[in-house]
Coordinates of C-alpha atoms in Angstrom, one line a residue:
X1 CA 0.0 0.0 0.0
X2 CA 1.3 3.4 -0.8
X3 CA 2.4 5.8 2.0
X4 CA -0.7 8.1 3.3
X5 CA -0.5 11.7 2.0
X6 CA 0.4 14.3 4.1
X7 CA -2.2 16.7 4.9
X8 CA -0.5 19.5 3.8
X9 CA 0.5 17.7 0.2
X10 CA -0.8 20.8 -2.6
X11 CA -4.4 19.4 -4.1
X12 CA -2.9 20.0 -7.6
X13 CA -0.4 17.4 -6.5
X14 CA -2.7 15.0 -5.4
X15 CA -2.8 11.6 -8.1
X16 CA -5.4 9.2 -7.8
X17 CA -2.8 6.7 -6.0
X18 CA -2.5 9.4 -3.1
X19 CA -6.0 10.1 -3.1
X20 CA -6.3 6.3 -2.7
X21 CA -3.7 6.2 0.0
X22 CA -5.3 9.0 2.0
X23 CA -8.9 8.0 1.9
X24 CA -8.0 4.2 2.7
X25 CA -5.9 6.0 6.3
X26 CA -9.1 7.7 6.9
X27 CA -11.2 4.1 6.7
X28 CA -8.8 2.3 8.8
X29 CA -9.8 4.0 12.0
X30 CA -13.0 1.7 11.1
X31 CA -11.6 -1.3 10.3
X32 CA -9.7 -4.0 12.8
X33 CA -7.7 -5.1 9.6
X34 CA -7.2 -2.0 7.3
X35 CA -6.5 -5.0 4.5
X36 CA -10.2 -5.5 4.4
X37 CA -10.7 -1.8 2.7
X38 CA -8.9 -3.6 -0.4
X39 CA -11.6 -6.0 -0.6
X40 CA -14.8 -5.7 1.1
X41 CA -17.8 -3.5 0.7
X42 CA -18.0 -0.6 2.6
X43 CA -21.3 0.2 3.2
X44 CA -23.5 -3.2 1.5
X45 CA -20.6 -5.3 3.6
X46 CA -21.1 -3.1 6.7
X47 CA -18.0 -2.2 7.5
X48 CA -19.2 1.5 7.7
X49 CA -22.6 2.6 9.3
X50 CA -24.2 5.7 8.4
X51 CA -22.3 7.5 10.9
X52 CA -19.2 6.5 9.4
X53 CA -20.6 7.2 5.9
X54 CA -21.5 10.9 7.2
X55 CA -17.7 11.3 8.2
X56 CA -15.9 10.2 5.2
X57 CA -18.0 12.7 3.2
X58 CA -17.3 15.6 5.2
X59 CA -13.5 13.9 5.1
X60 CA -13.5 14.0 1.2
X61 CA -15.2 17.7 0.9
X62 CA -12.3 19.2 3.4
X63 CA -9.2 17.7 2.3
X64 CA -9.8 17.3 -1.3
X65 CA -12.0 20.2 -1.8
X66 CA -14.8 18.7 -3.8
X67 CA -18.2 19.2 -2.7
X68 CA -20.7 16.0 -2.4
X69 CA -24.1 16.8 -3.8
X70 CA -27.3 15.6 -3.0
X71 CA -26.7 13.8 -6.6
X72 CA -23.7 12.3 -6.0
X73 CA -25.2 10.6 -2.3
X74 CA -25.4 6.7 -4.4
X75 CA -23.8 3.6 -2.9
X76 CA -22.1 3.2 -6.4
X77 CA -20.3 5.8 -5.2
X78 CA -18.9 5.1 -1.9
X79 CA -19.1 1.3 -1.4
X80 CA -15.4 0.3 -2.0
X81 CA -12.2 2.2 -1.7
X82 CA -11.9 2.0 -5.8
X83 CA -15.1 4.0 -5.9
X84 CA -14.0 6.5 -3.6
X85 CA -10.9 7.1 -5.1
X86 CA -12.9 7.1 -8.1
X87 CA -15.2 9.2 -7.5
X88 CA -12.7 11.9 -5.9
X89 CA -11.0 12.1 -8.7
X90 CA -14.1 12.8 -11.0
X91 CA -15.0 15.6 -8.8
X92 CA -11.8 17.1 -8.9
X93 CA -11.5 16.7 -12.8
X94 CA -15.2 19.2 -13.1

């Protein structure tokens, strides 16, 4: 797994690998094994309540600077750390 991003790391130096990085050290505060991120569901697999779910959005919106709309609130989106990363990345691409 790649090293987590610093905090301070510039947003226009941010590639999807970081992103990746930084959202998965958010998750593992959730997790018993942070290996599990790589695999399971998040939210279907319930390793993330609502709660949680709440939290990494507000996560995403302040350190990447993307704002989550009410359009964007699908489990497509948010279900595994591929989509997250995923979806980061889109919103920071419009």
């Amino acid at each position: 797994m790649t090293q987590p991003v610093a905090p301070t790391t510039p947003l226009d130096l941010l590639t999807p690998e970081l992103i990746r990085a930084e959202v998965a050290r958010f998750l593992s505060r959730y997790v018993d094994d942070p290996h599990t991120l790589e695999s399971e569901r998040l939210l279907t697999g319930g390793l993330l309540d609502s709660l949680a779910a709440v939290e990494l959005i507000g996560h995403l919106e302040r350190r990447f600077g993307v704002s989550v709309l009410d359009d964007d609130l699908e489990i497509e989106n948010f279900d595994s750390l591929a989509a997250v990363t995923a979806f980061v990345v889109r919103k920071r691409q419009t």
